Coordinates of C-alpha atoms in Angstrom, one line a residue:
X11 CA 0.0 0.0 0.0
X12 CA 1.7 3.4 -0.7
X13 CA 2.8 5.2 2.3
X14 CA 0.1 8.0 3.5
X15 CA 2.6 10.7 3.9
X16 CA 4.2 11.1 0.5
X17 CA 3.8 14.8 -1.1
X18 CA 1.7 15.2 -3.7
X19 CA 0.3 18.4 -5.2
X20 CA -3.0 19.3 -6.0
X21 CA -3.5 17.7 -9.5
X22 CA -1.7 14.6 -8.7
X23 CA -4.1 14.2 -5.7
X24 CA -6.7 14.3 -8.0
X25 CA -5.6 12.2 -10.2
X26 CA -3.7 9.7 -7.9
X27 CA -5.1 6.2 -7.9
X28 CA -6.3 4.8 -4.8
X29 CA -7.0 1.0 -4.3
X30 CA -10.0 -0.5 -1.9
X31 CA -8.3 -0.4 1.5
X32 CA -7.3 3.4 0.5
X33 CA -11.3 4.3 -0.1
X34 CA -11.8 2.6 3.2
X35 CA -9.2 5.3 4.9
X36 CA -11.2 7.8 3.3
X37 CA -14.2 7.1 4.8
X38 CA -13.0 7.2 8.4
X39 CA -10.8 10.2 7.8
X40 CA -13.1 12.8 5.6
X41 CA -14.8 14.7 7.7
X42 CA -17.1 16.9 5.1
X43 CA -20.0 16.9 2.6
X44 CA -23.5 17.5 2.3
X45 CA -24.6 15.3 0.0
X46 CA -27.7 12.8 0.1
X47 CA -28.3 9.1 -0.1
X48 CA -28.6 7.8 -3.8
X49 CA -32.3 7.2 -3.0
X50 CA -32.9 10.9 -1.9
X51 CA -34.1 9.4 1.8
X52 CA -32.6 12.0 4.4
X53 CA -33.8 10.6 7.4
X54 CA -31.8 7.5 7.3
X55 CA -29.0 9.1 7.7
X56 CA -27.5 7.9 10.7
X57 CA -27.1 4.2 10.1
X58 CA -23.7 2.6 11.3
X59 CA -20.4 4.0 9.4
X60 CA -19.6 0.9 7.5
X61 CA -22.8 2.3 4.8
X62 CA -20.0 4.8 4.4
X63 CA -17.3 1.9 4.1
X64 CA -19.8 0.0 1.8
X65 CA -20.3 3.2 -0.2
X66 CA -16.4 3.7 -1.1
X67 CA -15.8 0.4 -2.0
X68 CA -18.7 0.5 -4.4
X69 CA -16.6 3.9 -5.8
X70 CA -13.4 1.7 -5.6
X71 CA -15.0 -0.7 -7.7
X72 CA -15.6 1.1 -10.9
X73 CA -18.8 2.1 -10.9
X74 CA -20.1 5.2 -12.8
X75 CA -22.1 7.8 -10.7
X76 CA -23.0 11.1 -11.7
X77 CA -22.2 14.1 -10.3
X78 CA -22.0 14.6 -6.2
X79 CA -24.7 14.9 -4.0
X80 CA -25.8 18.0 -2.6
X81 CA -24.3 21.5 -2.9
X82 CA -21.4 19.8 -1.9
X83 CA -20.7 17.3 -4.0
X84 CA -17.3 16.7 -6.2
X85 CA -17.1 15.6 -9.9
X86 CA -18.8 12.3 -9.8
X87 CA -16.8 8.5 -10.0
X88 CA -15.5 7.8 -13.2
X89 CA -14.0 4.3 -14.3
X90 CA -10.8 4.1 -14.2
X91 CA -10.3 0.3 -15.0
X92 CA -8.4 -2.4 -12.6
X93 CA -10.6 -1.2 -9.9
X94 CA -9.0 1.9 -8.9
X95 CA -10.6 5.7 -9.1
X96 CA -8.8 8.9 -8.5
X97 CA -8.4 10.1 -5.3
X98 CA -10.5 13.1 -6.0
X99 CA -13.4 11.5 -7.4
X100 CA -13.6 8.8 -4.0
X101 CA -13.6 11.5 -2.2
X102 CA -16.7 12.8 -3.6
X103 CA -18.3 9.3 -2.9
X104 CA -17.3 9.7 0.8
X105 CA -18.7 13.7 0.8
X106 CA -22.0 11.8 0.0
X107 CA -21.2 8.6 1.9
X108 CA -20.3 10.8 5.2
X109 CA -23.6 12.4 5.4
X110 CA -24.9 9.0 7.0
X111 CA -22.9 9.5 10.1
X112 CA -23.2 13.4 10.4
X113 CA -25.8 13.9 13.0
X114 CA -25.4 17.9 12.3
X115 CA -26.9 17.2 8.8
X116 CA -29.9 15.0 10.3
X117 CA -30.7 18.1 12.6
X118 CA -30.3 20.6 10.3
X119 CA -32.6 19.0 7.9
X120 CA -35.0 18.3 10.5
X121 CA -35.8 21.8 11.2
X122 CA -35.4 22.9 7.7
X123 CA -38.7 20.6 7.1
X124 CA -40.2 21.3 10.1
X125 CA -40.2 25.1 9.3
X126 CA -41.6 24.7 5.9
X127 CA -44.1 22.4 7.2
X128 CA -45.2 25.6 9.2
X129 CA -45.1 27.9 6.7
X130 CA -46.7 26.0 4.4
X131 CA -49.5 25.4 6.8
X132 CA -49.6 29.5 7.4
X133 CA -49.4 30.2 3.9
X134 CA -52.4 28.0 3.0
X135 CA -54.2 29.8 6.0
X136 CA -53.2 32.9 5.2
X137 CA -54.4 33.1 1.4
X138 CA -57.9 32.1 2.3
X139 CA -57.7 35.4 4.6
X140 CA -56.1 37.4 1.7
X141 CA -58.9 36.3 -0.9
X142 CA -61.5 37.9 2.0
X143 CA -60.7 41.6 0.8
X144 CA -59.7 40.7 -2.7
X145 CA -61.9 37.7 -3.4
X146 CA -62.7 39.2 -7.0
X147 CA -59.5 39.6 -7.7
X148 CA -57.5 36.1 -7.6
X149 CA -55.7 36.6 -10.6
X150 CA -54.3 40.4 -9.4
X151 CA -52.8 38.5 -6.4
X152 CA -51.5 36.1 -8.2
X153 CA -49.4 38.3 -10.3
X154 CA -48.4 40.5 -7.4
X155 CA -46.9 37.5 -5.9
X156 CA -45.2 36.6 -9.2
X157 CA -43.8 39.6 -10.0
X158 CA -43.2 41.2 -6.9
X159 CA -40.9 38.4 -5.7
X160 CA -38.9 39.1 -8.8
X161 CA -38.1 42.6 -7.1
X162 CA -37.5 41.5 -3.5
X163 CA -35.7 38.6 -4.5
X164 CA -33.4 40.9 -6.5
X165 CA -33.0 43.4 -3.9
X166 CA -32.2 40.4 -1.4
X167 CA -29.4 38.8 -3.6
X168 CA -27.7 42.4 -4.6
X169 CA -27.3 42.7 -0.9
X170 CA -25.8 38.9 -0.4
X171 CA -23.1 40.0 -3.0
X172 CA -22.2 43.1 -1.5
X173 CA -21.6 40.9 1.5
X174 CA -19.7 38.6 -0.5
X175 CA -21.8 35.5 0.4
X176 CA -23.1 35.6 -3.3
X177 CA -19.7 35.4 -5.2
X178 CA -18.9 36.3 -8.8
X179 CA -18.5 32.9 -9.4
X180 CA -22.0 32.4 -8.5
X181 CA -23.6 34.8 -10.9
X182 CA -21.6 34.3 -13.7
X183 CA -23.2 30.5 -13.8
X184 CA -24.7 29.4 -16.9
X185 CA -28.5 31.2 -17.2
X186 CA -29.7 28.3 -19.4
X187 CA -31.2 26.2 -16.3
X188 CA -33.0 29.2 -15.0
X189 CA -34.2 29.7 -18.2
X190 CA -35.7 26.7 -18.6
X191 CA -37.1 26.3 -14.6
X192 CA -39.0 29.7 -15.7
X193 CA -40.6 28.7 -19.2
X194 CA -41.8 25.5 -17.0
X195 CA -43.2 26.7 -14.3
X196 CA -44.9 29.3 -16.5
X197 CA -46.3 26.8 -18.7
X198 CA -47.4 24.4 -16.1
X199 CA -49.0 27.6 -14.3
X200 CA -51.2 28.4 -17.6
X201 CA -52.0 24.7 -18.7
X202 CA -53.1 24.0 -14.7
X203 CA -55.2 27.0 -15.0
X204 CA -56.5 26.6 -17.8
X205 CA -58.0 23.0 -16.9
X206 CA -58.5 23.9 -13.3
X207 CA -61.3 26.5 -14.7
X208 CA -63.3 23.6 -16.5
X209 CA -62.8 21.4 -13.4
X210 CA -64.7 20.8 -10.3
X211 CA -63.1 22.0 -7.5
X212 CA -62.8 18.8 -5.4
X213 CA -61.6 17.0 -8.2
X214 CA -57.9 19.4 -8.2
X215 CA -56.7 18.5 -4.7
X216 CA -57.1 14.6 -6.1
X217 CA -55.3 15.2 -9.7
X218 CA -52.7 17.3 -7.9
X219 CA -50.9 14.2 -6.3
X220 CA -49.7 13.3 -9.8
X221 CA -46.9 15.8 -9.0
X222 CA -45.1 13.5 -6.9
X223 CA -45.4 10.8 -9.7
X224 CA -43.9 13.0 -12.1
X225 CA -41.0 14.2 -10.0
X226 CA -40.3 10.5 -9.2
X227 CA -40.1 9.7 -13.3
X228 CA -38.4 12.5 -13.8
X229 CA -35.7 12.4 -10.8
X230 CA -35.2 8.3 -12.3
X231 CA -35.1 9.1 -16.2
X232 CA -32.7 12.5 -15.8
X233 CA -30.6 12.0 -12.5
X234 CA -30.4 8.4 -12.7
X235 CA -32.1 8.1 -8.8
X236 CA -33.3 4.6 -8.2
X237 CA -35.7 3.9 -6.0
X238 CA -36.3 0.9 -4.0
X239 CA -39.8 -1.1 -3.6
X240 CA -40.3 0.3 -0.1
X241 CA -39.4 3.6 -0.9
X242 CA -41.8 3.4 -4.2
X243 CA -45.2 1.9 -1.5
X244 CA -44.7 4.7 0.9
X245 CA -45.1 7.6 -1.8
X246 CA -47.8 5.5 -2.7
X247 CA -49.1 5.4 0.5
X248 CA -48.6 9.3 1.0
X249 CA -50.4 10.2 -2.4
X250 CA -53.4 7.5 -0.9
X251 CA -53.4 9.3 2.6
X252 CA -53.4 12.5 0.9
X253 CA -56.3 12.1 -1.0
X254 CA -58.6 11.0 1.4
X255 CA -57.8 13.6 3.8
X256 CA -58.8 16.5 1.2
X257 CA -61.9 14.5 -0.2
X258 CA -63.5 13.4 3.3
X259 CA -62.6 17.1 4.9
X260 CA -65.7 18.9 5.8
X261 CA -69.4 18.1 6.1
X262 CA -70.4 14.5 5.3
X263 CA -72.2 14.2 1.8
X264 CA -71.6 11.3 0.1
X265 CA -69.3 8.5 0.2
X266 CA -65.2 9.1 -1.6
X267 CA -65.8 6.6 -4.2
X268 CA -69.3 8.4 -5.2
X269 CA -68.3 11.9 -5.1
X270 CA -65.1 11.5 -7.3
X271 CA -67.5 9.6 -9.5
X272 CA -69.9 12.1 -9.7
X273 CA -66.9 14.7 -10.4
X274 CA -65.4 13.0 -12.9
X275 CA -68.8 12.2 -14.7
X276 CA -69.3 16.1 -14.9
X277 CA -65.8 16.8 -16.4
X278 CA -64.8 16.0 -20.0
X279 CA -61.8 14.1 -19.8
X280 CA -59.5 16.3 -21.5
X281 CA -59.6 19.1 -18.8
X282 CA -58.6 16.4 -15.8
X283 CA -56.1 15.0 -18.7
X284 CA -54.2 18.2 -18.9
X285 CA -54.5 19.1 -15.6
X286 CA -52.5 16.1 -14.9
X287 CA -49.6 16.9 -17.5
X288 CA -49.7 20.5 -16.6
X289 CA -48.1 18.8 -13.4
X290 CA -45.2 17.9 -14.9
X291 CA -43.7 21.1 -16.0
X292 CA -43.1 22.5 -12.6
X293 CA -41.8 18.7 -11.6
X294 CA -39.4 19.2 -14.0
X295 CA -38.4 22.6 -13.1
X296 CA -37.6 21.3 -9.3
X297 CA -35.4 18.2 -10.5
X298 CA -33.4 21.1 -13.0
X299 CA -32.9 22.8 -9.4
X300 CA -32.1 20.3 -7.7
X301 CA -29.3 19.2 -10.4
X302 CA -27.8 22.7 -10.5
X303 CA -27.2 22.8 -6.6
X304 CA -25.4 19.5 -6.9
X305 CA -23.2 20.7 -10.5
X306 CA -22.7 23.6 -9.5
X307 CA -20.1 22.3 -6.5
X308 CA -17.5 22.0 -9.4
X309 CA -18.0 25.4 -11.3
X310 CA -17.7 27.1 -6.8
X311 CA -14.7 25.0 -6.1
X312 CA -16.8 22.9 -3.8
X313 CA -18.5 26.2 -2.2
X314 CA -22.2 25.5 -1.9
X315 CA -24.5 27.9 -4.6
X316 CA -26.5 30.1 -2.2
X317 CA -30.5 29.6 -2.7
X318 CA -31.0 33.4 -3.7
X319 CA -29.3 33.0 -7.1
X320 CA -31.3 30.2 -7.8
X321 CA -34.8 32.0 -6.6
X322 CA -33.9 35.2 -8.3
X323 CA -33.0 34.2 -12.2
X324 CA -35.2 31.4 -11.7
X325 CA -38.2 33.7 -10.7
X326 CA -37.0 36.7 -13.2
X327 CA -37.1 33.9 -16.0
X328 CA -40.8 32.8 -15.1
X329 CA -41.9 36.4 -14.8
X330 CA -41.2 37.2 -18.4
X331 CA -42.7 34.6 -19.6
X332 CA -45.8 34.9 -17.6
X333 CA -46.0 38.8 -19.0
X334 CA -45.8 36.7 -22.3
X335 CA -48.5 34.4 -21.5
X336 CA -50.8 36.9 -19.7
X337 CA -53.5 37.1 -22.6
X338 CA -53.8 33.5 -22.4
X339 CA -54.0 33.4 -18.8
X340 CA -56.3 35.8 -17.8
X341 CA -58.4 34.8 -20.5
X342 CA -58.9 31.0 -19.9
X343 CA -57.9 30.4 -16.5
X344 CA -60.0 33.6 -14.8
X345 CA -62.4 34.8 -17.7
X346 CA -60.9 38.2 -17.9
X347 CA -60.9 39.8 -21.5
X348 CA -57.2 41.3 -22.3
X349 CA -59.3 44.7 -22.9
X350 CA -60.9 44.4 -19.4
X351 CA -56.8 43.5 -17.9
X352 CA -56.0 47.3 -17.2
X353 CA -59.1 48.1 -15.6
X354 CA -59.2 44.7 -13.5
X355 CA -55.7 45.7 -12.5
X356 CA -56.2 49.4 -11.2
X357 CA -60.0 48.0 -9.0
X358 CA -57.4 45.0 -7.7
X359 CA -55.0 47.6 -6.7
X360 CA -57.2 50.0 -5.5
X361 CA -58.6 47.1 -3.1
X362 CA -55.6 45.9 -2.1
X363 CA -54.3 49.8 -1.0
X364 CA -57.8 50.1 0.8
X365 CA -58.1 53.5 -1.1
X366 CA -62.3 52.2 -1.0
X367 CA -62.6 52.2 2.6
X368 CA -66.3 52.3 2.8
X369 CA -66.7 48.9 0.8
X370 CA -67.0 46.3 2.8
X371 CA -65.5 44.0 0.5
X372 CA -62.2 45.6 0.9
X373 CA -62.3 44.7 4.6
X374 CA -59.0 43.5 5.7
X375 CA -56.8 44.9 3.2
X376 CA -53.3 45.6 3.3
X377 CA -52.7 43.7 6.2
X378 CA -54.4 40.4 5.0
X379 CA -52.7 40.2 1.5
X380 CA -49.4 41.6 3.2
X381 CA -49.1 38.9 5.5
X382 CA -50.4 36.4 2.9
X383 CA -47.3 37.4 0.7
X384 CA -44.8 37.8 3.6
X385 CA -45.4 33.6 4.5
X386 CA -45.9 33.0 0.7
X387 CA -42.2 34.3 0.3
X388 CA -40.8 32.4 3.5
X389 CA -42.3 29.5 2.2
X390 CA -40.9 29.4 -1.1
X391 CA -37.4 30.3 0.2
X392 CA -37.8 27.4 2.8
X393 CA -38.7 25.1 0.2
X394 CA -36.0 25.7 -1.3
X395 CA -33.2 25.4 1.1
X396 CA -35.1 21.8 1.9
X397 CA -34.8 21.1 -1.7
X398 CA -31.1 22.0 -1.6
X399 CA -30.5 19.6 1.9
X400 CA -32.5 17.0 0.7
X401 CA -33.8 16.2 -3.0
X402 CA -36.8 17.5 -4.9
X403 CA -38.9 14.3 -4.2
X404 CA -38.2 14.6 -0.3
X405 CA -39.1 18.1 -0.2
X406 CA -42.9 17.4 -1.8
X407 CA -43.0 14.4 0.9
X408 CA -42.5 17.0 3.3
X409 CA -44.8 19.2 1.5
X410 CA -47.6 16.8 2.3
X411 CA -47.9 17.0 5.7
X412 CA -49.0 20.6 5.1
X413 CA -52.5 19.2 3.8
X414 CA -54.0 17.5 7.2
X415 CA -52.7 19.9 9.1
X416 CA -54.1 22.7 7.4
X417 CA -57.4 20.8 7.6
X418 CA -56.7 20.8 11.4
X419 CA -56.0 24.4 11.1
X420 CA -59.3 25.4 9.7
X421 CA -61.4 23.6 12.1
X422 CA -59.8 26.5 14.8
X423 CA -62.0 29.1 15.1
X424 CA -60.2 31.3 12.8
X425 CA -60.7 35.3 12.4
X426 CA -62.8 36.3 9.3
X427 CA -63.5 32.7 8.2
X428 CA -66.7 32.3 9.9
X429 CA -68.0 28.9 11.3
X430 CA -64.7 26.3 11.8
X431 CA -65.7 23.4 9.4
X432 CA -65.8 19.6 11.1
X433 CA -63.3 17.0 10.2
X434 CA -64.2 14.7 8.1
X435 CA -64.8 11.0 8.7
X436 CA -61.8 9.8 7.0
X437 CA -59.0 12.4 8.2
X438 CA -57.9 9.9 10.7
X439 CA -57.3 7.4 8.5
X440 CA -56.1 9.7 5.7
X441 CA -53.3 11.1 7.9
X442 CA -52.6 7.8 9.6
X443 CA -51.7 6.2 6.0
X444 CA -49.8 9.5 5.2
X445 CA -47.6 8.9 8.0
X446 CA -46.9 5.5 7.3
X447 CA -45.9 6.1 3.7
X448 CA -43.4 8.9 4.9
X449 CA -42.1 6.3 7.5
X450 CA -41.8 3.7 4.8
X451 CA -40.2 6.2 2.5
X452 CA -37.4 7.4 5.2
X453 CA -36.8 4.5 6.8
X454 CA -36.3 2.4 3.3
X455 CA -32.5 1.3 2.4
X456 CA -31.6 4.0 -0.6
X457 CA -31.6 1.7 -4.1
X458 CA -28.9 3.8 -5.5
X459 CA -28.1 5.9 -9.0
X460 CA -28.0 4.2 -12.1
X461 CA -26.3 5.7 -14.9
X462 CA -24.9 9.3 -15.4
X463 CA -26.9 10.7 -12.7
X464 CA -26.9 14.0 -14.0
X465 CA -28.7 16.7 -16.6
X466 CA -26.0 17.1 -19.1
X467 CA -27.6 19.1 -21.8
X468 CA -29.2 21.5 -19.1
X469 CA -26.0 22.1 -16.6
X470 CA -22.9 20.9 -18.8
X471 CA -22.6 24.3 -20.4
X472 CA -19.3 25.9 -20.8
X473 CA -18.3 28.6 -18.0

């Protein structure tokens, strides 16, 4: 074995072989990373070190992995035949690897999820108080949120540079991938509007849990993530818990099976049909995130990309091309004439300023919205940072735990919201099975990463 104090530089170390027992060094002696298990599972972090062990021999064997986990990952294993890799790239594996014995990284997560659990919870709250003084003006709230973030956002990440913690580096990034997170998101917003109008409302909270389908697809056909049986029933098991929560919450009428019948017998099929693949454009979007937090390691020199940058060319990108598609929008998804969009826009912004004092219907306004915008932007930035700990797929797991307890939530006796509405007769149930398909998801074995692991054509752009 070669002796452990020789002098190398910096290239050599990187391109160094190292044999088996070498890899199993590494994983005692590197002390850093925040990557993620293959199978994007978090919470299993912890298990006993020789998953690390396990994890470097696997590197020492050849294998080929894409491109580190997390913000802080390296420049993925590459064969290197005769079962050696370069020192760099086992390192990399035990950056990922390491995570499983970092109780720092378990905790950190844990409260990452637990606030945007909260503010999810408030920000579902809080826009059924905002829509009290501007209920006839959804889609003027909608775009104050979209294009308003685009200016705090900005304002927020001119002021992380002049601090430094946004570096050039950073910014000069390639803008392709926000590009292509905004176009998605702003064409899954107008195609889920668009079918949402011709939908019943109780059948969108149902449809909607074809999100976590997509993002589990698209994580496997463009990241490579495999996922194993266990991990594959309990997202079943959360979609399952999650629709019978929102379809049994409130008063008793008719039984699940005959009201998504009746629903679904009203609709013509194309409008739940697009609906459904309108969920797939901002799945994409989140897997393009999460693959430019874990490429973007190499372009920082292993410095992890701060959130902010991702947020503000991300939400810059989906601004313009909602200003592009705000004919169709307003249109079909609210029923607002593009010559009736100037005048809709001053009432909406007269309502929200409370200049109309003495109409009633204006009740509540600033604060309301305010607020409602204030928890909207925490949420979205929390989401975020979870996405960046964890994986796009975790995150919406997370995510879901928002829906019962938002149902709890309302049945408080709320300000503004009149009468607190009873649970249903199948929330128990509902959240019961929720919680055991997040159990069975976290507490799964990852499967691994198959093939490249990474989105080439989306983040492989020359600096």
């Amino acid at each position: 074995m070669p002796s452990q104090n020789r002098h190398v530089s910096p290239r050599q170390e990187r391109s160094s072989p190292v044999t088996n027992s070498e890899a199993r060094l590494l994983t005692r002696a590197h002390g850093s990373g925040s990557g993620l298990p293959r199978g994007g599972n978090p919470l299993a972090a912890g298990r006993e070190s020789s998953r690390a062990t396990v994890a470097a021999e696997a590197a020492a064997g050849g294998r080929v992995e894409g491109g580190g986990g997390g913000a802080g990952g390296g420049d993925g294993i590459r064969e290197s035949g005769g079962g050696e890799v370069n020192l760099g790239v086992a390192a990399a594996a035990v950056d990922e690897a390491a995570v499983l014995v970092r109780p720092q990284h378990r905790i950190e997560l844990l409260l990452v999820a637990l606030l945007a659990v909260c503010l999810g919870v408030a920000n579902r709250v809080l826009y059924k108080l905002a829509l009290i003084p501007l209920k006839p003006y959804p889609f003027f709230l909608a775009q104050l949120t979209t294009f308003g973030y685009v200016a705090i956002y900005s304002i927020i990440l001119l002021t992380r540079a002049s601090l430094n913690i946004v570096t050039p580096d950073m910014l000069a990034l390639p803008k392709r991938p926000f590009l292509l997170m905004g176009l998605l998101e702003a064409v899954g917003l107008t195609s889920g509007m668009m079918a949402a109008a011709h939908m019943p409302g109780a059948l969108i909270p149902v449809l909607s849990q074809v999100f976590l389908v997509w993002q589990l697809s698209l994580s496997s056909l463009f990241l490579g993530r495999r996922y194993s049986l266990q991990q594959l029933i309990g997202c079943f098991l959360v979609i399952m818990g999650v629709v019978v929560v929102v379809t049994t919450s409130g008063p008793p009428t008719s039984s699940l099976s005959s009201s998504l019948a009746a629903s679904l017998s009203s609709t013509a099929v194309q409008w739940p049909l697009l609906f459904m693949l309108s969920a797939a454009f901002p799945a994409a979007s989140s897997i393009i995130k999460e693959s430019v937090f874990r490429d973007s390691a190499k372009k920082l020199k292993g410095r992890s990309l701060d959130i902010f940058v991702v947020n503000t060319f991300g939400s810059s990108f989906q601004a313009l091309f909602v200003l592009l598609l705000l004919p169709l929008i307003s249109s079909l998804g609210f029923n607002i004439p593009l010559s009736q969009l100037p005048a809709y826009i001053r009432e909406g912004s007269a309502c929200l300023l409370n200049f109309n004092q003495g109409i009633a219907a204006c009740k509540g306004a600033p604060l309301l919205p305010l607020l409602y915008v204030a928890a909207n932007l925490a949420f979205n930035i929390s989401m975020l940072a979870l996405l960046k700990k964890s994986s796009a797929v975790v995150a919406s797991l997370a995510m879901t735990l928002t829906v019962p307890l938002t149902v709890l939530a309302f049945t408080l006796p709320l300000p503004l919201l009149g009468q607190p509405q009873p649970l249903g007769g199948g929330f128990i149930v509902g959240a019961l099975v929720l919680l055991v398909g997040l159990a069975a998801y976290n507490l799964a074995k990852p499967a691994g990463t198959a093939g490249g692991g990474k989105l080439k054509l989306i983040t492989d752009k020359d600096d």
